[in-house]
PDB file of C-alpha atoms in Angstrom:
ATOM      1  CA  UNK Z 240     102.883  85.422  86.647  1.00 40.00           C
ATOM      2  CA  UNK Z 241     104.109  88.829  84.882  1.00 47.00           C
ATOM      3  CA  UNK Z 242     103.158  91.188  86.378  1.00 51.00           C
ATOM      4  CA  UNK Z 243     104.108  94.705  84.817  1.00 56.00           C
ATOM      5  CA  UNK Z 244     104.289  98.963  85.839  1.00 54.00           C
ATOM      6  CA  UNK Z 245     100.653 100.546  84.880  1.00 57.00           C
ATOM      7  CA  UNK Z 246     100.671 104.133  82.990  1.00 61.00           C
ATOM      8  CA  UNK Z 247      97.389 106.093  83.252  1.00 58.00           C
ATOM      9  CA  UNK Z 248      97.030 107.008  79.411  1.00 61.00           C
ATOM     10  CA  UNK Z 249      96.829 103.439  79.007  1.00 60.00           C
ATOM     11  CA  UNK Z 250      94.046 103.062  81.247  1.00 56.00           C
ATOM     12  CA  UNK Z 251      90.284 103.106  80.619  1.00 53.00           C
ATOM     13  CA  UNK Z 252      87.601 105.056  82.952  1.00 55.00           C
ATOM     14  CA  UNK Z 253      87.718 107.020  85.430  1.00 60.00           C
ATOM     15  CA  UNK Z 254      91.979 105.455  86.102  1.00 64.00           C
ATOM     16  CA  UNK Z 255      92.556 107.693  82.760  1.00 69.00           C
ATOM     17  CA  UNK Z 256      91.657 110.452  84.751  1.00 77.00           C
ATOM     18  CA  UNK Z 257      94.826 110.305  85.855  1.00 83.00           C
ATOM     19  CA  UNK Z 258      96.834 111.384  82.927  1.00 83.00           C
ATOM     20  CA  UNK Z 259      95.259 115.021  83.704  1.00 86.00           C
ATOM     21  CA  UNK Z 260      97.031 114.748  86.971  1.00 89.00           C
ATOM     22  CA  UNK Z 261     100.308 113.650  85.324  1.00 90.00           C
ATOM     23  CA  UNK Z 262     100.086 116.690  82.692  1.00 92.00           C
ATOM     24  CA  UNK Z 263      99.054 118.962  85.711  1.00 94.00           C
ATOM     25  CA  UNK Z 264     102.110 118.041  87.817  1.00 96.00           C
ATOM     26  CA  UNK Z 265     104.751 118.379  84.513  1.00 96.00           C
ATOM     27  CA  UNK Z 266     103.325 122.158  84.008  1.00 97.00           C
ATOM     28  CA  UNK Z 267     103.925 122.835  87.895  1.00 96.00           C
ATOM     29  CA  UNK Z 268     106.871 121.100  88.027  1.00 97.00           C
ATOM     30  CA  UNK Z 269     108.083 122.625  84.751  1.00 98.00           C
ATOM     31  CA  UNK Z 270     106.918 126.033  85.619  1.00 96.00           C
ATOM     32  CA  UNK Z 271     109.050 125.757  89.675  1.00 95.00           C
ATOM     33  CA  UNK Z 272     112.070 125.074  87.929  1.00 96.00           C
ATOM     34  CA  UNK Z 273     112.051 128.050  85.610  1.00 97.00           C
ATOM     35  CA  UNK Z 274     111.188 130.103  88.306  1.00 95.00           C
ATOM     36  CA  UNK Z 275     114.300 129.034  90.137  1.00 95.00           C
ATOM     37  CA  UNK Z 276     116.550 130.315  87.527  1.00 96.00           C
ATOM     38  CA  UNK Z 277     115.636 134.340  88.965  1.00 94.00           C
ATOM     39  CA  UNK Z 278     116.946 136.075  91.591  1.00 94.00           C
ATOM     40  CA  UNK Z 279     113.390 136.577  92.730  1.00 93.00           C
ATOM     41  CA  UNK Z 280     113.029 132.925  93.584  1.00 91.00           C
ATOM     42  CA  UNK Z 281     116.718 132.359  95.043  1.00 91.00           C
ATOM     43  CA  UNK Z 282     115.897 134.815  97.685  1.00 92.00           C
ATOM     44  CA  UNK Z 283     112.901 133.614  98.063  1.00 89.00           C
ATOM     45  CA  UNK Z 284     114.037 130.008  98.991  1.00 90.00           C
ATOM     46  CA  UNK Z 285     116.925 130.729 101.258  1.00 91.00           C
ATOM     47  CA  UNK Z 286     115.261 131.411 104.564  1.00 89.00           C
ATOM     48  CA  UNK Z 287     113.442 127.847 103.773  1.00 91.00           C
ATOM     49  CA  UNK Z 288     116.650 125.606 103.387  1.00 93.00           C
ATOM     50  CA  UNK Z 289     118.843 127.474 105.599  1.00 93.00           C
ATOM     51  CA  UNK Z 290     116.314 126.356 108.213  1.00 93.00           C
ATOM     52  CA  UNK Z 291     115.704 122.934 107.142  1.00 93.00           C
ATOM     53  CA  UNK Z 292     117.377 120.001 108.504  1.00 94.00           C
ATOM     54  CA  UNK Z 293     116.724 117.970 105.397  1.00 94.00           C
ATOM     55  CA  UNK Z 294     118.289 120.397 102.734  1.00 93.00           C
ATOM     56  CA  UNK Z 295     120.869 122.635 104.284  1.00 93.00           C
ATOM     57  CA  UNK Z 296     123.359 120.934 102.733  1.00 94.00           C
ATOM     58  CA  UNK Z 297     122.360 122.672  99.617  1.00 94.00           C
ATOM     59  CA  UNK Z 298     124.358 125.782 100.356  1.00 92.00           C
ATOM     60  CA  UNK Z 299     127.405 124.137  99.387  1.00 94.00           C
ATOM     61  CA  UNK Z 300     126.401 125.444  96.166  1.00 94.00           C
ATOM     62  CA  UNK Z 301     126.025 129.301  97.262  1.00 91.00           C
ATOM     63  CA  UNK Z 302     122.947 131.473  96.866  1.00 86.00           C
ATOM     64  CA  UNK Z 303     122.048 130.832  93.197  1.00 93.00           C
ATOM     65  CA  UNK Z 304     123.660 127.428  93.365  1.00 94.00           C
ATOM     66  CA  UNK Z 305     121.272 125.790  95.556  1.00 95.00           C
ATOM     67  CA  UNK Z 306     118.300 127.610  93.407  1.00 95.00           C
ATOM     68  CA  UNK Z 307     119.659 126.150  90.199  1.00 97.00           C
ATOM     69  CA  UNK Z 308     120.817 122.746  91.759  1.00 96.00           C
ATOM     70  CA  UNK Z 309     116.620 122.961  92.795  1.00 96.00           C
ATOM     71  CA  UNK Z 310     115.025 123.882  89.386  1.00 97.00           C
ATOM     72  CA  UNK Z 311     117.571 121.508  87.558  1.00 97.00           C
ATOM     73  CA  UNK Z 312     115.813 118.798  89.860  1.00 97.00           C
ATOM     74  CA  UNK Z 313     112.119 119.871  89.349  1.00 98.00           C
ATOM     75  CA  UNK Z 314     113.079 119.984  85.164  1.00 98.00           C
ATOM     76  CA  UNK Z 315     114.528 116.255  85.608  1.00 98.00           C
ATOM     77  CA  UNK Z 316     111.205 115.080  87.797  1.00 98.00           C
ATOM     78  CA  UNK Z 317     108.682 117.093  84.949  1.00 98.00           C
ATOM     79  CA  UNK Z 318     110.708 115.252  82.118  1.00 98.00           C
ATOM     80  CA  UNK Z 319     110.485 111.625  83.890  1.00 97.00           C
ATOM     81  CA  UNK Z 320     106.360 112.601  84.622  1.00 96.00           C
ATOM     82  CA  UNK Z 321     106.047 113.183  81.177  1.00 94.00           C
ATOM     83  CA  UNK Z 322     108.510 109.770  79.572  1.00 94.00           C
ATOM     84  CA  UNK Z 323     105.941 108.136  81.876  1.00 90.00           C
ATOM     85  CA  UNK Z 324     103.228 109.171  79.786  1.00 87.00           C
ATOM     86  CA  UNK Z 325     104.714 106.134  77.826  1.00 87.00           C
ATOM     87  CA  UNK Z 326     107.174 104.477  80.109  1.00 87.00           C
ATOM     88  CA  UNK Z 327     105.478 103.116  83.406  1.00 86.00           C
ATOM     89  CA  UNK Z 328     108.544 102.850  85.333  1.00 90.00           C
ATOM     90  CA  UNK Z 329     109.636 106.645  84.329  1.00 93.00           C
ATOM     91  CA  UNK Z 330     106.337 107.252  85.559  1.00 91.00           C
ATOM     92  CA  UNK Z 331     106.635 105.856  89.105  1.00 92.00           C
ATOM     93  CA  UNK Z 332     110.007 106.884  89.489  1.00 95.00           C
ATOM     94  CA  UNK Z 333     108.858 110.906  88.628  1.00 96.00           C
ATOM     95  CA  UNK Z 334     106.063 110.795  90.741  1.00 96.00           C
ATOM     96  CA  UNK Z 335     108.112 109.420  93.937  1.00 97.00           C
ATOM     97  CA  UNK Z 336     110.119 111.980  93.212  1.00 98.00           C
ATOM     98  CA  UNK Z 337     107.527 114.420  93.494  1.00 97.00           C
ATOM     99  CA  UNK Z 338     106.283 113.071  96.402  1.00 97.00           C
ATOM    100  CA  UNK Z 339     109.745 113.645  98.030  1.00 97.00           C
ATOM    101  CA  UNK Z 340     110.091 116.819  96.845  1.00 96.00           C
ATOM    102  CA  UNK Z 341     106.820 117.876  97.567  1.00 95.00           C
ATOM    103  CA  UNK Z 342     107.406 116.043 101.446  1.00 95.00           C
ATOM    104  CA  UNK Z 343     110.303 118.371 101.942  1.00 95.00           C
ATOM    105  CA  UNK Z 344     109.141 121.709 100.677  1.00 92.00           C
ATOM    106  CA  UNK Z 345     105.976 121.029 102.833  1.00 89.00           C
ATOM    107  CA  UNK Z 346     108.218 120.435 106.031  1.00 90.00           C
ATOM    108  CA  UNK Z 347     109.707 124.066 105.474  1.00 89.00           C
ATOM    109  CA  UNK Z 348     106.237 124.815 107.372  1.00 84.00           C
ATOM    110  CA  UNK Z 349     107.712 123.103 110.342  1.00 85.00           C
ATOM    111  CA  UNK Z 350     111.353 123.857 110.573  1.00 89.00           C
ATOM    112  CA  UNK Z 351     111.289 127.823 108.872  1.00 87.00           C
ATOM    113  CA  UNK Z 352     110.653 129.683 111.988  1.00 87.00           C
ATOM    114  CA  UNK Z 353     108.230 132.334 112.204  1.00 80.00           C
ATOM    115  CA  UNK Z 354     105.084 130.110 109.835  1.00 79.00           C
ATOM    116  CA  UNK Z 355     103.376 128.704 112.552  1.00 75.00           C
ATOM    117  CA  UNK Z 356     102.592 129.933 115.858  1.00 71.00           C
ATOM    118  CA  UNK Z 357     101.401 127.221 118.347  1.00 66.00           C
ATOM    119  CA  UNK Z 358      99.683 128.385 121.584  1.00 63.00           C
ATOM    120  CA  UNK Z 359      96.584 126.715 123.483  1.00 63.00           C
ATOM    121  CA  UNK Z 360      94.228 129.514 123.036  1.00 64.00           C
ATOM    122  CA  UNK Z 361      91.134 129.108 121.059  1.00 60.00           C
ATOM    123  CA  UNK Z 362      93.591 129.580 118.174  1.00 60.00           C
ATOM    124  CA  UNK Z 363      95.668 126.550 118.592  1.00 52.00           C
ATOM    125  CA  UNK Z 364      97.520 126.986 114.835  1.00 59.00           C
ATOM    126  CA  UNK Z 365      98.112 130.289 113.415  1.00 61.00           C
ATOM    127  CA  UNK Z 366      99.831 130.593 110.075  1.00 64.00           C
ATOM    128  CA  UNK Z 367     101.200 133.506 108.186  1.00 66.00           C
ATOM    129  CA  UNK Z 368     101.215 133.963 104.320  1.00 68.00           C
ATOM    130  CA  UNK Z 369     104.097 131.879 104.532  1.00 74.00           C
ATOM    131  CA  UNK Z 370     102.685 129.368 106.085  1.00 72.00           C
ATOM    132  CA  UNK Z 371      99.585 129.522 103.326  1.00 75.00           C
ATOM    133  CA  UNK Z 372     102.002 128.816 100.212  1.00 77.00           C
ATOM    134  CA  UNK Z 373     103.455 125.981 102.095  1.00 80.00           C
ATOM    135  CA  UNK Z 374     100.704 124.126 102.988  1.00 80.00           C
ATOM    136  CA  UNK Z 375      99.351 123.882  99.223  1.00 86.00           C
ATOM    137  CA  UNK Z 376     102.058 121.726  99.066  1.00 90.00           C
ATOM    138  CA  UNK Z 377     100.478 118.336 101.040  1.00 91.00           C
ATOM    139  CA  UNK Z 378      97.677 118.710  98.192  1.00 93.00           C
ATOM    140  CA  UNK Z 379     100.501 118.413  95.749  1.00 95.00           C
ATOM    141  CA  UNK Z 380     102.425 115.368  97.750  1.00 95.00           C
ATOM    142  CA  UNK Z 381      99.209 113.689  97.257  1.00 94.00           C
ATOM    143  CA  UNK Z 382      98.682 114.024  93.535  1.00 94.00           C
ATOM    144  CA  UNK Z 383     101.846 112.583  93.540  1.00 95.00           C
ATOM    145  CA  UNK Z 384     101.399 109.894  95.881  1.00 94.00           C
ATOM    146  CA  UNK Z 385      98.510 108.885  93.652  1.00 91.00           C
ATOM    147  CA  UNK Z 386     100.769 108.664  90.219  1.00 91.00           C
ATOM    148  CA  UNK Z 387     102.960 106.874  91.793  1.00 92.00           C
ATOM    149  CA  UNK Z 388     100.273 104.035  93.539  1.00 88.00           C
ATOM    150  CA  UNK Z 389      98.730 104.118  89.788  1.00 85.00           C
ATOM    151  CA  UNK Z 390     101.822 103.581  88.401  1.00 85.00           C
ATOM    152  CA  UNK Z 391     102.760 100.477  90.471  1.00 82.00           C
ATOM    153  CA  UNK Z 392     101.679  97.040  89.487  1.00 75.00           C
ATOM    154  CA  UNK Z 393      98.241  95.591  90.464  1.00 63.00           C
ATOM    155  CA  UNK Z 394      99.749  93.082  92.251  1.00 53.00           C
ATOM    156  CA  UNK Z 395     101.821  95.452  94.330  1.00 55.00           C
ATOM    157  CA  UNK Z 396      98.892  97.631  95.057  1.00 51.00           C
ATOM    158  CA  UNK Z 397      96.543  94.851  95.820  1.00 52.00           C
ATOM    159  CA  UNK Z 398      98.917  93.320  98.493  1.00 51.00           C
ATOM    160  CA  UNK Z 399      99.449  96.748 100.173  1.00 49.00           C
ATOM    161  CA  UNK Z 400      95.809  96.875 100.935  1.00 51.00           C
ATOM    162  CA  UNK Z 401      94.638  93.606 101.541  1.00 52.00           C
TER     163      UNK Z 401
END
C-alpha cells in the first residue's frame, strides 16, 4: 500500500478550499518578513524575545540581527507554503513550520510581562493592546495546523483519529 503527501490544489470540494488558506498564509508570511527588515519592526520585537524563554537566544545576532535572522525565516516558510502548492511534502513541512512559528510568537502573550494581568475579580484576564495583536496569532497556528493535517497522508490522518 502507497500511500502518498496530499496538496489542497489537487483536491476536489470543499478540501480545495484549502489552497485559499495556503495563499492566505504565503501573503502573511511574506508580508512579516518584509516588515522585519525596518527598524520599526526590530524595536518592535525586542521586548518579545528578550522575554521569551524559547527565543532569547536570538540576540546573539544583535538588535537587527535577530529581526533579519526572523524575516529570513518567515520568507523561507512563505516560499515552502507556496512549492507546496505543487510539492506535498514542501507543503507539510511549511505549514509545521508555521505552526511553530505561530506557537512561539503566541507564547510572547505569556512570558512578555506587562500583556496579561491575572487577578480573581470579575475580570479574571485583562489584556492590553499588546496582548490583542498576540492573540490573533492562535487563529493563525490553526490555519496552519490545518495545512499541515491536509497535507499529511490519509492514512496518517485516519489513524490519528480513529
Amino acid at each position: 500500500m502507497k500511500t502518498s503527501f496530499n496538496v489542497a490544489e489537487n483536491g476536489g470540494g470543499s478540501y480545495r478550499l484549502l489552497a485559499i488558506l495556503r495563499w492566505v498564509m504565503v501573503v502573511i508570511f511574506v508580508s512579516f518578513g518584509v516588515q522585519k527588515f525596518t527598524l520599526q519592526s526590530a524595536q518592535g520585537i525586542v521586548q518579545y524575545i528578550s522575554n521569551s524563554p524559547f527565543v532569547s537566544w536570538l540576540s546573539v545576532f544583535g538588535f537587527r540581527g535577530e529581526a533579519y535572522f526572523l524575516g529570513t525565516v518567515e520568507f523561507a516558510i512563505a516560499a515552502l507554503l507556496a512549492a507546496g502548492a505543487f510539492s506535498p511534502i514542501l507543503s507539510a513541512v511549511g505549514s509545521l513550520m508555521g505552526v511553530v512559528t505561530f506557537a512561539t510568537t503566541w507564547s510572547f502573550f505569556f512570558t512578555t510581562p506587562g500583556v496579561v494581568k491575572w487577578n480573581l475579580s470579575a475580570d479574571p484576564i485583562a489584556w492590553n493592546l499588546t496582548g490583542e495583536f498576540l492573540f490573533k496569532d492562535i487563529v493563525l497556528l490553526c490555519v496552519c495546523a490545518v495545512l499541515f493535517l491536509a497535507s499529511l497522508p490519509q492514512s496518517v490522518v485516519q489513524s490519528r483519529t480513529t
